[in-house]
C-alpha cells in the first residue's frame, strides 16, 4: 500500500491543506457593533494622512486593516494583492513542509490539526503561523527562500499587530540562543537578526521618525498591559484544569527530548513563546475568543508534527509508567485543544468550503458597501 497509495494521498492532503488555509475570511462587509467601529477606523486611518505612532495609537498598526479589508481609499486593492502574495507564499511553505517530512503519519496528523484550526483563526494568527513555519524551515533545513519569507513576515507583522511582534521576537530570541549553542553558520544567524531589525526599519519607511517609532511601541505595550489587567479567566475557571494538563504535557515532552537527546527537541523550546502568547490572547477575554487560544495550540502541534520525527521519539518506549506518560503526553497535547476547539473534521471542512464558496459574494459586498447606512 505504501508505494502505491501514499504519494496520491500526500498530494490530496497537500491540496486540502492549502484550500483550508486560503485567506478568504479577511474580506468581510461591516455591520453595526463595537468591533466594526475599530475595523472601520483601521481602514480609514490608513487611507488618511494620519500616522500610527504620531496621531493614533492602538494594538494594531498601519497594516492592521489587512485583517478586514474595506473599500476605503486603496485598501481594497492593496489587500487583494497582499493576500494573493501570501497565498503563493503559503503554497511554497506547505510544499517544503511536505517535502521535508518523511513520516506519512506525521503529515496526516499535521494536516488534520491545520484543518481543525485555520478555518476559525484570525489574520494575525495565520500570519504568525506562516512566519513560524518559515523560521523553522530556515533553522532546521536552511531553506533559501524561507529566509526571505521569514524576514518579509517579520516586517509585516510588526506593522500589523503588536502581540504578533512580541511572539516573533520571543521566538527569535530562543532561536538565536539555540543557533549560537549549536554553532550554526553566521549566514543563518544573520537571517534571524534581520527578522528582529526589519520591523523598526519598515516603520521608519512608513514614517521616518525615531520618536514616533518609540511612541508606537510604547503605546502598544501600555494598551496591551491595560487590556490584560482589565480582563480575566473568571468565567472559564473550569478550563484551568485543561490548560494545566496541556502545559504539563508540553513541558514533559520538552524535557524528555532534551534529556534523551531526541532529534529536534529544541523545536519544543522554540515554539514555547507561541504556546504562551496564543494562550494569553484567547484566555484573557471573557468571551468566545478562547477558541483563538485552542486554534493557536493546534497550529503549534501541527508544526511539531512537521519537524519532530515521531517514530524516533516514541522508539524504545516500553510498558513502564514513564513510557506511558510520554505517549500519553503526546496524545493529550493534541486531543484537548481539538476537543475544546468545537470543530469536527467534517464541520471544519464544511466551514472551509463555505468560506471559499461565499468568498465572491463577500468580496463583492465589501466593494459595494454603503458606509453611510451603518
mmCIF file with all atom_site columns, N, CA and C in Angstrom, residues 256 313-327:
data_model
loop_
_atom_site.group_PDB
_atom_site.id
_atom_site.type_symbol
_atom_site.label_atom_id
_atom_site.label_alt_id
_atom_site.label_comp_id
_atom_site.label_asym_id
_atom_site.label_entity_id
_atom_site.label_seq_id
_atom_site.pdbx_PDB_ins_code
_atom_site.Cartn_x
_atom_site.Cartn_y
_atom_site.Cartn_z
_atom_site.occupancy
_atom_site.B_iso_or_equiv
_atom_site.pdbx_formal_charge
_atom_site.auth_seq_id
_atom_site.auth_comp_id
_atom_site.auth_asym_id
_atom_site.auth_atom_id
_atom_site.pdbx_PDB_model_num
ATOM 1  N N  . UNK A 1 256 ? 11.767 15.604 28.157 1.00 0.00 ? 256 UNK A N  1
ATOM 2  C CA . UNK A 1 256 ? 12.077 14.258 27.677 1.00 0.00 ? 256 UNK A CA 1
ATOM 3  C C  . UNK A 1 256 ? 13.002 14.325 26.462 1.00 0.00 ? 256 UNK A C  1
ATOM 4  N N  . UNK A 1 313 ? 11.086 9.534  18.310 1.00 0.00 ? 313 UNK A N  1
ATOM 5  C CA . UNK A 1 313 ? 10.762 9.970  19.670 1.00 0.00 ? 313 UNK A CA 1
ATOM 6  C C  . UNK A 1 313 ? 10.095 8.866  20.476 1.00 0.00 ? 313 UNK A C  1
ATOM 7  N N  . UNK A 1 314 ? 9.233  8.107  19.834 1.00 0.00 ? 314 UNK A N  1
ATOM 8  C CA . UNK A 1 314 ? 8.485  7.068  20.548 1.00 0.00 ? 314 UNK A CA 1
ATOM 9  C C  . UNK A 1 314 ? 9.160  5.703  20.480 1.00 0.00 ? 314 UNK A C  1
ATOM 10 N N  . UNK A 1 315 ? 10.284 5.625  19.800 1.00 0.00 ? 315 UNK A N  1
ATOM 11 C CA . UNK A 1 315 ? 11.014 4.364  19.693 1.00 0.00 ? 315 UNK A CA 1
ATOM 12 C C  . UNK A 1 315 ? 11.594 3.972  21.054 1.00 0.00 ? 315 UNK A C  1
ATOM 13 N N  . UNK A 1 316 ? 11.668 2.707  21.294 1.00 0.00 ? 316 UNK A N  1
ATOM 14 C CA . UNK A 1 316 ? 12.231 2.138  22.535 1.00 0.00 ? 316 UNK A CA 1
ATOM 15 C C  . UNK A 1 316 ? 11.346 2.378  23.753 1.00 0.00 ? 316 UNK A C  1
ATOM 16 N N  . UNK A 1 317 ? 10.140 2.883  23.557 1.00 0.00 ? 317 UNK A N  1
ATOM 17 C CA . UNK A 1 317 ? 9.236  3.004  24.698 1.00 0.00 ? 317 UNK A CA 1
ATOM 18 C C  . UNK A 1 317 ? 8.691  1.617  25.057 1.00 0.00 ? 317 UNK A C  1
ATOM 19 N N  . UNK A 1 318 ? 8.685  1.308  26.335 1.00 0.00 ? 318 UNK A N  1
ATOM 20 C CA . UNK A 1 318 ? 8.179  0.014  26.772 1.00 0.00 ? 318 UNK A CA 1
ATOM 21 C C  . UNK A 1 318 ? 6.853  0.206  27.524 1.00 0.00 ? 318 UNK A C  1
ATOM 22 N N  . UNK A 1 319 ? 6.515  -0.747 28.351 1.00 0.00 ? 319 UNK A N  1
ATOM 23 C CA . UNK A 1 319 ? 5.254  -0.675 29.078 1.00 0.00 ? 319 UNK A CA 1
ATOM 24 C C  . UNK A 1 319 ? 5.408  -0.049 30.460 1.00 0.00 ? 319 UNK A C  1
ATOM 25 N N  . UNK A 1 320 ? 6.517  0.574  30.709 1.00 0.00 ? 320 UNK A N  1
ATOM 26 C CA . UNK A 1 320 ? 6.736  1.213  32.003 1.00 0.00 ? 320 UNK A CA 1
ATOM 27 C C  . UNK A 1 320 ? 5.859  2.447  32.145 1.00 0.00 ? 320 UNK A C  1
ATOM 28 N N  . UNK A 1 321 ? 5.743  2.918  33.386 1.00 0.00 ? 321 UNK A N  1
ATOM 29 C CA . UNK A 1 321 ? 4.917  4.098  33.649 1.00 0.00 ? 321 UNK A CA 1
ATOM 30 C C  . UNK A 1 321 ? 5.480  5.322  32.922 1.00 0.00 ? 321 UNK A C  1
ATOM 31 N N  . UNK A 1 322 ? 6.806  5.467  32.927 1.00 0.00 ? 322 UNK A N  1
ATOM 32 C CA . UNK A 1 322 ? 7.424  6.601  32.258 1.00 0.00 ? 322 UNK A CA 1
ATOM 33 C C  . UNK A 1 322 ? 7.110  6.632  30.775 1.00 0.00 ? 322 UNK A C  1
ATOM 34 N N  . UNK A 1 323 ? 7.157  5.483  30.127 1.00 0.00 ? 323 UNK A N  1
ATOM 35 C CA . UNK A 1 323 ? 6.857  5.405  28.701 1.00 0.00 ? 323 UNK A CA 1
ATOM 36 C C  . UNK A 1 323 ? 5.402  5.758  28.426 1.00 0.00 ? 323 UNK A C  1
ATOM 37 N N  . UNK A 1 324 ? 4.515  5.299  29.312 1.00 0.00 ? 324 UNK A N  1
ATOM 38 C CA . UNK A 1 324 ? 3.097  5.614  29.143 1.00 0.00 ? 324 UNK A CA 1
ATOM 39 C C  . UNK A 1 324 ? 2.842  7.109  29.321 1.00 0.00 ? 324 UNK A C  1
ATOM 40 N N  . UNK A 1 325 ? 3.595  7.735  30.217 1.00 0.00 ? 325 UNK A N  1
ATOM 41 C CA . UNK A 1 325 ? 3.455  9.186  30.426 1.00 0.00 ? 325 UNK A CA 1
ATOM 42 C C  . UNK A 1 325 ? 3.867  9.944  29.167 1.00 0.00 ? 325 UNK A C  1
ATOM 43 N N  . UNK A 1 326 ? 4.955  9.520  28.543 1.00 0.00 ? 326 UNK A N  1
ATOM 44 C CA . UNK A 1 326 ? 5.428  10.191 27.322 1.00 0.00 ? 326 UNK A CA 1
ATOM 45 C C  . UNK A 1 326 ? 4.401  10.037 26.199 1.00 0.00 ? 326 UNK A C  1
ATOM 46 N N  . UNK A 1 327 ? 3.940  8.810  25.969 1.00 0.00 ? 327 UNK A N  1
ATOM 47 C CA . UNK A 1 327 ? 2.949  8.580  24.912 1.00 0.00 ? 327 UNK A CA 1
ATOM 48 C C  . UNK A 1 327 ? 1.647  9.318  25.220 1.00 0.00 ? 327 UNK A C  1
#
